[in-house]
Coordinates of C-alpha atoms and ligand atoms in Angstrom, one line a residue:
X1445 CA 177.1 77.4 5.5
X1446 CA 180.4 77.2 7.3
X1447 CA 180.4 75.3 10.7
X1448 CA 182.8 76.5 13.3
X1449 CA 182.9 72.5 14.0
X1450 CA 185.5 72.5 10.4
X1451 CA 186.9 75.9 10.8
X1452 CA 190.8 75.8 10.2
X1453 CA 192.6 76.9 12.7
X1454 CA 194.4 79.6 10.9
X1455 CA 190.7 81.3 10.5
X1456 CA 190.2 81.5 14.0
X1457 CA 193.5 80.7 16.0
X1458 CA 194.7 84.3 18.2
X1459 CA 191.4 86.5 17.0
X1460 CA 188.7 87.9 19.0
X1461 CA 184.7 86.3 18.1
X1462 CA 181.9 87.9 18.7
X1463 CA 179.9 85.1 19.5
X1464 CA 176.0 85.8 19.0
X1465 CA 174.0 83.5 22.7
X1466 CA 170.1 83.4 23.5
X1467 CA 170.8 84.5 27.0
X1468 CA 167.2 85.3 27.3
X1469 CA 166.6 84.0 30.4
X1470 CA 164.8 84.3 33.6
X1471 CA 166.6 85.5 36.7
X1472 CA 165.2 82.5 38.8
X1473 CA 165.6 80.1 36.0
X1474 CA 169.6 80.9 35.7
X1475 CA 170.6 77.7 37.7
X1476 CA 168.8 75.1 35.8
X1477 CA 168.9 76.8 32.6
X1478 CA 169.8 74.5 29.5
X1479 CA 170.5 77.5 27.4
X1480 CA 173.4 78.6 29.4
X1481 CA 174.7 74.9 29.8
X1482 CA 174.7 74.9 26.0
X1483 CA 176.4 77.5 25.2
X1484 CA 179.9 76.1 26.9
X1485 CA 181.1 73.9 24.2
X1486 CA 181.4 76.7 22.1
X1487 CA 182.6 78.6 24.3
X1488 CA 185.0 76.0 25.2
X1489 CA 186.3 75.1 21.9
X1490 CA 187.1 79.5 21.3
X1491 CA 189.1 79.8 23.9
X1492 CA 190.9 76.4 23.2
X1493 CA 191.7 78.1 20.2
X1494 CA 193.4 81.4 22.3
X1495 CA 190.4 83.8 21.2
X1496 CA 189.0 86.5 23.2
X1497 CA 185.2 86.1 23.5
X1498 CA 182.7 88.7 23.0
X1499 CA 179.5 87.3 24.2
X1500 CA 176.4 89.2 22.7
X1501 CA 172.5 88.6 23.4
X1502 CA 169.5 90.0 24.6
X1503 CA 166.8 89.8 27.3
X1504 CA 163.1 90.4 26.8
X1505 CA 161.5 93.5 25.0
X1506 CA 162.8 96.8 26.0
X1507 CA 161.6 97.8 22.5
X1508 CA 164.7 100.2 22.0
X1509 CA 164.2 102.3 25.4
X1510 CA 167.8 103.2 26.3
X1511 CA 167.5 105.2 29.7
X1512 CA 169.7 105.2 32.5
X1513 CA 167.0 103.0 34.8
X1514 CA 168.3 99.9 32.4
X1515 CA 171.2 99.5 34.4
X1516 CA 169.1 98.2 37.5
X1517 CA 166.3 97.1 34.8
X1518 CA 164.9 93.2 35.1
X1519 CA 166.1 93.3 31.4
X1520 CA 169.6 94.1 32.3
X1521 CA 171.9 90.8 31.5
X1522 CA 174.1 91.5 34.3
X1523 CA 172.7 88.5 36.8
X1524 CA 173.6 86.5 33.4
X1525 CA 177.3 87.1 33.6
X1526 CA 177.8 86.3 36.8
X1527 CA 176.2 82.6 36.1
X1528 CA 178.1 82.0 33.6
X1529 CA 181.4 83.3 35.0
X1530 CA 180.7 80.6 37.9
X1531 CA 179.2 77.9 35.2
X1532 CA 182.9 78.5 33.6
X1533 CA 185.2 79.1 36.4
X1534 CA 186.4 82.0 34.7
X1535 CA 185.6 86.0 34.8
X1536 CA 183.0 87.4 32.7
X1537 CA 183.3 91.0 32.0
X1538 CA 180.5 92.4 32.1
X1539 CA 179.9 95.9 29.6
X1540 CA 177.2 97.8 30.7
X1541 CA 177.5 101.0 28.4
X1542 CA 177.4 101.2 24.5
X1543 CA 180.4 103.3 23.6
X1544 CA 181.9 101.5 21.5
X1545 CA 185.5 102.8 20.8
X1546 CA 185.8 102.6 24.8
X1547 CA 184.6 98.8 24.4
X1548 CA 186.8 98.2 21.4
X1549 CA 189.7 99.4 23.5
X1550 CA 188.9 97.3 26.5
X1551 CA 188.5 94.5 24.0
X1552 CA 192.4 95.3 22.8
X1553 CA 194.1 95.6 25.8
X1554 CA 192.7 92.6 27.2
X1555 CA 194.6 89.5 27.2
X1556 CA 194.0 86.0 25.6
X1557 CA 190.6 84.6 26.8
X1558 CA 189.4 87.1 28.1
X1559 CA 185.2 86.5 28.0
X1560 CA 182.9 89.7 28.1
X1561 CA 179.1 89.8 27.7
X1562 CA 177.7 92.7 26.3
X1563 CA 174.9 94.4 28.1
X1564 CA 171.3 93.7 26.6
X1565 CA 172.1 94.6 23.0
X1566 CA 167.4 95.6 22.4
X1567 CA 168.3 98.2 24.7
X1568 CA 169.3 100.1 20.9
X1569 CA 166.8 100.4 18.7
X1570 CA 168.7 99.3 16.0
X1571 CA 168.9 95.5 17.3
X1572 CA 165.2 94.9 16.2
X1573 CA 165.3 97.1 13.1
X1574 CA 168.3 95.0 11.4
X1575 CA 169.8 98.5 11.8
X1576 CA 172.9 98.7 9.0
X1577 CA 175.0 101.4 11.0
X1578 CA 174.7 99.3 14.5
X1579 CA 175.4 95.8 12.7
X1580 CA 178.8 97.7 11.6
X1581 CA 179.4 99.1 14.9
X1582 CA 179.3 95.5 16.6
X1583 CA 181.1 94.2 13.5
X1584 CA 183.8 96.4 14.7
X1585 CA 184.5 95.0 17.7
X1586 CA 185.7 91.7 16.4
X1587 CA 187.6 89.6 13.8
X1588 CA 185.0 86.7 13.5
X1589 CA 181.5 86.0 14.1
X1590 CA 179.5 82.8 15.4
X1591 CA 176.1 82.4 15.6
X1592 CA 175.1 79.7 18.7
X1593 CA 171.1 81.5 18.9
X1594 CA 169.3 79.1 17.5
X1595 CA 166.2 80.7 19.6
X1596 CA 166.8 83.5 18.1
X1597 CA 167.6 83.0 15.0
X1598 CA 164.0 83.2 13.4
X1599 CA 164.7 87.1 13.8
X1600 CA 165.9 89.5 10.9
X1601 CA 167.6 91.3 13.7
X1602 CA 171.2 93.5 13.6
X1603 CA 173.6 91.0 15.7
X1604 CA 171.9 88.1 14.1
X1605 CA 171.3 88.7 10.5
X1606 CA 172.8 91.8 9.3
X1607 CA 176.3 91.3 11.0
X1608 CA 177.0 88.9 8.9
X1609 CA 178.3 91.2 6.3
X1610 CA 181.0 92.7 8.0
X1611 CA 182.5 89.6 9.5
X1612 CA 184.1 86.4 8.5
X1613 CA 180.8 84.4 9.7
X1614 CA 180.0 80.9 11.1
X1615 CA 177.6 78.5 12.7
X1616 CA 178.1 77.2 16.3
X1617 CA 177.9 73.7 17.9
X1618 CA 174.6 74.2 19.6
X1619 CA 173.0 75.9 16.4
X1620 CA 174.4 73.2 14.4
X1621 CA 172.8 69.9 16.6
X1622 CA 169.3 72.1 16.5
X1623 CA 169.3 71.9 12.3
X1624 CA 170.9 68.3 12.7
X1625 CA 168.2 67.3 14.5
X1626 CA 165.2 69.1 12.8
X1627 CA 166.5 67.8 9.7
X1628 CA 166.6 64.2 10.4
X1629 CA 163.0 64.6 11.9
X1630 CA 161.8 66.3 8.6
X1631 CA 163.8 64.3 6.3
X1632 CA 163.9 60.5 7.7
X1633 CA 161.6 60.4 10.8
X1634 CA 160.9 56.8 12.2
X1635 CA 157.1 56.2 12.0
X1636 CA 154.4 56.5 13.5
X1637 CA 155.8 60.1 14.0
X1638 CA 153.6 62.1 16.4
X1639 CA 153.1 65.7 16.5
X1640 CA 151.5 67.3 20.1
X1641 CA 150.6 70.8 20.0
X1642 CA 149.6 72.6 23.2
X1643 CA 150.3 76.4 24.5
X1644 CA 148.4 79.3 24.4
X1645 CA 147.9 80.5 20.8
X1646 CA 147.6 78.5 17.3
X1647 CA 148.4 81.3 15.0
X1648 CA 152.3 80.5 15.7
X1649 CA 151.7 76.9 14.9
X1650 CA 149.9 76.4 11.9
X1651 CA 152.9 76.3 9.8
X1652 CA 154.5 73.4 11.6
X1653 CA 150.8 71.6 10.8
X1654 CA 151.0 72.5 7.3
X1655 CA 154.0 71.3 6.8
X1656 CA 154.2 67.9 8.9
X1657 CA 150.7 67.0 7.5
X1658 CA 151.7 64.8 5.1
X1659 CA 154.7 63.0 6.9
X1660 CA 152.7 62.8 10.2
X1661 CA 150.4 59.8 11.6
X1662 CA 148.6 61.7 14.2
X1663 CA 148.4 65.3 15.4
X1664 CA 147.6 65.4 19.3
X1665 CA 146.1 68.8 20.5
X1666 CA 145.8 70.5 23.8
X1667 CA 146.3 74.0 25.9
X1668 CA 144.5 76.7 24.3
X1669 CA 145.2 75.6 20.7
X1670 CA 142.4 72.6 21.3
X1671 CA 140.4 75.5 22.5
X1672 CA 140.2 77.2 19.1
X1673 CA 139.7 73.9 17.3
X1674 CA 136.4 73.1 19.5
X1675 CA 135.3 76.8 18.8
X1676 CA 136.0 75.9 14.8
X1677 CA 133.8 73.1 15.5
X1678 CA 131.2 74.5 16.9
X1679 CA 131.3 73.5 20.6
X1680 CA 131.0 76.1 23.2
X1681 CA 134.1 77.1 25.2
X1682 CA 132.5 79.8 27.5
X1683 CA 135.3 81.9 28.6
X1684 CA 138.2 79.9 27.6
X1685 CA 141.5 81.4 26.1
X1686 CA 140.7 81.2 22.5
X1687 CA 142.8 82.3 19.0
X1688 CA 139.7 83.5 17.1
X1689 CA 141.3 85.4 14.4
X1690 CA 142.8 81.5 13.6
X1691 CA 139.5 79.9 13.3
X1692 CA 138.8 80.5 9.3
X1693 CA 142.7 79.1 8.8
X1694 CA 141.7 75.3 11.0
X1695 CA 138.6 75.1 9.7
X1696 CA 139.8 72.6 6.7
X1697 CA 141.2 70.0 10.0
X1698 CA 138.4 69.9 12.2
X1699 CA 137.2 66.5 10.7
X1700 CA 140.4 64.6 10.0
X1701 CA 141.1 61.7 11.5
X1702 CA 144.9 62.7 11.8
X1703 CA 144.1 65.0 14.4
X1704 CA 143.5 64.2 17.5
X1705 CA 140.9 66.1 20.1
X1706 CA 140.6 65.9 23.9
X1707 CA 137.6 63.9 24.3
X1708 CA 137.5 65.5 28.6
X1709 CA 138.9 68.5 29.8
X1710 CA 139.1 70.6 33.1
X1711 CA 137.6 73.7 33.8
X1712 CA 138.3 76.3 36.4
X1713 CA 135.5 77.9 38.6
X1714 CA 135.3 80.8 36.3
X1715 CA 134.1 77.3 33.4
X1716 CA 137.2 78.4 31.5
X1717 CA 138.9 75.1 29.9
X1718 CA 142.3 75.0 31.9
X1719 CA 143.5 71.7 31.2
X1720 CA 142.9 68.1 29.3
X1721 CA 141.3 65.6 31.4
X1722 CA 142.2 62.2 32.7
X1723 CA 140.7 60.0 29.7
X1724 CA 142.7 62.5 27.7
X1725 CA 145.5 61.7 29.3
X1726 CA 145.2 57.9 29.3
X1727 CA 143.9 58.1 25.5
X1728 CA 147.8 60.4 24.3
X1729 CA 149.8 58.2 26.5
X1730 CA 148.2 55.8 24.5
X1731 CA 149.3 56.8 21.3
X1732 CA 153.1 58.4 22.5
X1733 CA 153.8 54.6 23.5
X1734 CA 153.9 53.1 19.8
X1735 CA 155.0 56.3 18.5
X1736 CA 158.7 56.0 17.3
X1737 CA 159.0 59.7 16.7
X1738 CA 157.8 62.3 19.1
X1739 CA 157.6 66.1 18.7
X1740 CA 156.1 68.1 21.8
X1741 CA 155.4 72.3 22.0
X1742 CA 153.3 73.5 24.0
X1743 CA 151.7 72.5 27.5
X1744 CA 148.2 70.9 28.0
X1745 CA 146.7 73.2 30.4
X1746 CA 147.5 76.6 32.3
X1747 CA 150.4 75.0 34.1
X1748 CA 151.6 77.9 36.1
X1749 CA 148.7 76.7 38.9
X1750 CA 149.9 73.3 40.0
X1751 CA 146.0 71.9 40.2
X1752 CA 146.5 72.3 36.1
X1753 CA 149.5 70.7 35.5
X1754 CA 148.4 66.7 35.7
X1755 CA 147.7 67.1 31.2
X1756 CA 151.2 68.4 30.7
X1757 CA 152.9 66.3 32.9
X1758 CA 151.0 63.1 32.3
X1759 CA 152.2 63.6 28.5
X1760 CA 155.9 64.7 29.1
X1761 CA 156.0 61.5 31.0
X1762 CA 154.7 59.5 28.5
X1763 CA 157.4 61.2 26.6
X1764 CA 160.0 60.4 29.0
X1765 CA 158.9 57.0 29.2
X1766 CA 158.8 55.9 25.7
X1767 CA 161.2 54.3 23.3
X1768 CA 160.5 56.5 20.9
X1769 CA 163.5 59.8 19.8
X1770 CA 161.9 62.7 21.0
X1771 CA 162.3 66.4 20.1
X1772 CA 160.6 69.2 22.7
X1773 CA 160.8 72.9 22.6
X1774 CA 158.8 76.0 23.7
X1775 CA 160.1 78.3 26.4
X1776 CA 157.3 77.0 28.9
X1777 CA 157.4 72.9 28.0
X1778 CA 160.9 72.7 28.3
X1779 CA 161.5 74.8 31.5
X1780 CA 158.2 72.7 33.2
X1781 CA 160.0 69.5 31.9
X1782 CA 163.2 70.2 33.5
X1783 CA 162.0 71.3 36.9
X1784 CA 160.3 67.7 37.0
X1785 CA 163.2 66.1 36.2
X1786 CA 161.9 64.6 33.1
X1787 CA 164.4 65.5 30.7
X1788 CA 166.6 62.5 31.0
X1789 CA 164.1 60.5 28.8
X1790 CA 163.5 62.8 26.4
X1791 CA 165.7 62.2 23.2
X1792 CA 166.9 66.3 22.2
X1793 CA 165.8 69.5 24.3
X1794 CA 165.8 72.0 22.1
X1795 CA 166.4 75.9 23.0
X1796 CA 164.1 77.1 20.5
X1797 CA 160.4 78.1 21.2
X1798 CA 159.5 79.9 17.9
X1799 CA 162.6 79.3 16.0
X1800 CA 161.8 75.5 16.4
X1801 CA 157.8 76.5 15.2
X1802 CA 159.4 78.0 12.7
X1803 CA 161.8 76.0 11.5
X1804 CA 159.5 73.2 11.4
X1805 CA 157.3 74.5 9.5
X1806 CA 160.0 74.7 6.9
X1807 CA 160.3 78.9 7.0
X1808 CA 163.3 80.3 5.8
X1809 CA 164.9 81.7 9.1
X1810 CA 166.9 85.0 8.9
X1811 CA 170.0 83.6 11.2
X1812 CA 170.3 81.1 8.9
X1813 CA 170.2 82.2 5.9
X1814 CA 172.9 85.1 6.5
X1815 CA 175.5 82.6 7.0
X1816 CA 174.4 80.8 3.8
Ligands
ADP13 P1 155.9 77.3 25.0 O1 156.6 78.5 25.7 O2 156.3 76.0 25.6 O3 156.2 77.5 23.5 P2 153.4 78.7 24.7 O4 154.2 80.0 24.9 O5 152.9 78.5 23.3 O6 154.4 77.5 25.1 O7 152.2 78.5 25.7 C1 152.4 78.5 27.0 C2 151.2 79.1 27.8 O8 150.0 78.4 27.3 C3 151.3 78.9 29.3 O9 151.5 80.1 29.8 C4 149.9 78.3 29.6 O10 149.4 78.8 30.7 C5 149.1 78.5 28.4 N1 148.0 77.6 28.2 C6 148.0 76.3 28.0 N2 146.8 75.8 28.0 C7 145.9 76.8 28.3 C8 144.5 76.9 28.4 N3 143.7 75.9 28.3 N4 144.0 78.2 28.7 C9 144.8 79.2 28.8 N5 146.2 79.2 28.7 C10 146.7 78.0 28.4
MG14 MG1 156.1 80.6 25.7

């Protein structure tokens, strides 16, 4: 893999990158939002080196639909380029059509650093497809390419794996501290190293218990995961969110001592299961403090209603609190973490929600492997 950290200059110096973000992001979370913040060094160091920039990502799911409505659609990465412009102090051009000889010409006419953002590249169906003929297209538009998606980069998708044919192709700074630091906790993690699971569904996170099975001391579960674990063992949940189609794949955990179980929990008036309760929360915090590794995804409870919060936040400020290096990711933890302004203690924040799952649980990840 070639890091754009130990690029020669000659490779990059003058040219224009197209430089693959996960600009995924909520409107109301643009302000705080670590994945724009993370994507400046990069950003920084290209046009250091006189590039032009050619920002490309994606929002949401439009699942191919290109109609006119996109434009003014909630998918639309417009709001995007006008945080970043002000995060850099610099214009943003923002391109909100697909022809792409009338882009390319743009592109050419512009001058040195120039930074443009593509508009949301799912709204062509050949994005999720790993589409040949649209990987070329994009290809066209530039001399090099970095990938800085990490959150992405568990997708087989056109601007993220199949682009890497047709370009000169390298990993970013941001990508590049994510495997840094998901190696060293696979590799060489201090011990006790504790994995907490939370979040809605366990089929997404089975992997990552497979594989940290035999390098983990404990295994703390919460959110709807424990929910499907107390259904595996045979304890009614009423109405609670459950994964049943997982249960036959947990069944071999339900009595190992590596795994931990809430021993109280919280229900809602409808007796669903909404959160872990206090001896819960006494018991994890418990076990975070002699951790010397910690690895967090997934909340406790349904933390969108404040009254369900007190699991999640009683363990992300255990996390916060201990010595221990700490890795968290997950769209929801991390976003719920940094609006309490508990990030500071926590070791590495990383971008990824299911590239992090993924990676974890030592699958081969399609943005990675392409610039193998
Ligand atoms: P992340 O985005 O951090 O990876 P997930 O997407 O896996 O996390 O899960 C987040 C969701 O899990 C939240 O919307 C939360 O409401 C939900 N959740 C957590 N615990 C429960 C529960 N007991 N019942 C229903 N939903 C839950
Ligand atoms: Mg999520």
């Amino acid at each position: 893999m070639k890091y754009l950290n130990s690029v020669k200059k000659t490779e990059i110096y003058g040219k224009t990158c197209l430089l693959r973000l996960d600009f995924n992001i909520q409107d109301n979370d643009l302000k705080n939002s670590i994945r724009l913040k993370r994507s400046i060094p990069t950003i920084l160091f290209l046009l250091e080196n006189k590039c032009k920039i050619v920002i490309l990502s994606h929002k949401g799911r439009p699942a191919g639909k290109l109609n006119i409505k996109y434009k003014k659609s909630k998918l639309s990465l417009k709001p995007v380029s006008l945080a970043l412009a002000k995060m850099l102090g610099q214009k943003v051009k923002f391109i909100e059509h697909f022809g792409f000889k009338k882009i390319k010409k743009e592109i050419d006419i512009s001058s040195t650093g120039s930074v443009f953002l593509l508009e949301n590249l799912r709204f062509n169906k050949g994005e999720e497809t790993n589409n040949q003929l649209f990987a070329r297209q994009l290809a066209l538009l530039g001399d090099f390419y970095v990938n800085d998606a990490f959150a992405v980069s568990h997708r087989a998708n056109a601007s993220i794996s199949k682009i890497t044919k047709y370009l000169p192709s390298y990993c970013g700074f941001e990508m590049e501290s994510e495997i840094e630091v998901f190696n060293s906790v696979l590799k060489k993690p201090k011990k006790p190293l504790i994995l907490i699971l939370g979040g809605a569904k366990i089929s997404d996170k089975i992997g990552i218990i497979e594989n940290f099975y035999n390098k983990v001391d404990s295994i703390l579960i919460g959110g709807g995961v424990a929910n499907t674990f107390f259904v595996a063992r045979n304890i009614p949940i009423g109405s609670s969110l459950c994964d049943k189609k997982s249960i036959p794949l947990i069944k071999k955990y339900i009595n190992d001592k590596k795994i931990i179980f809430p021993i109280d929990v919280i229900f809602d008036d409808k007796k669903a299961i909404v959160d872990i309760g206090s001896k819960t929360i006494v018991k994890y915090s418990q076990i975070i403090s002699k951790a010397k590794t910690v690895v967090w995804n997934g909340p406790m409870g349904v933390i969108e209603k404040p009254k369900y919060q007190s699991g999640t936040l009683g363990v992300a400020k255990s996390i916060s609190k201990s010595k221990a290096y700490s890795v968290i990711g997950g769209g929801e933890t991390t976003s719920f973490v940094v609006k309490n302004k508990l990030d500071d203690g926590i070791s590495f924040v990383s971008i990824g929600g299911g590239a992090m799952l993924d990676y974890l649980a030592g699958y081969k990840m399609p943005g990675i492997e392409s610039l193998k």
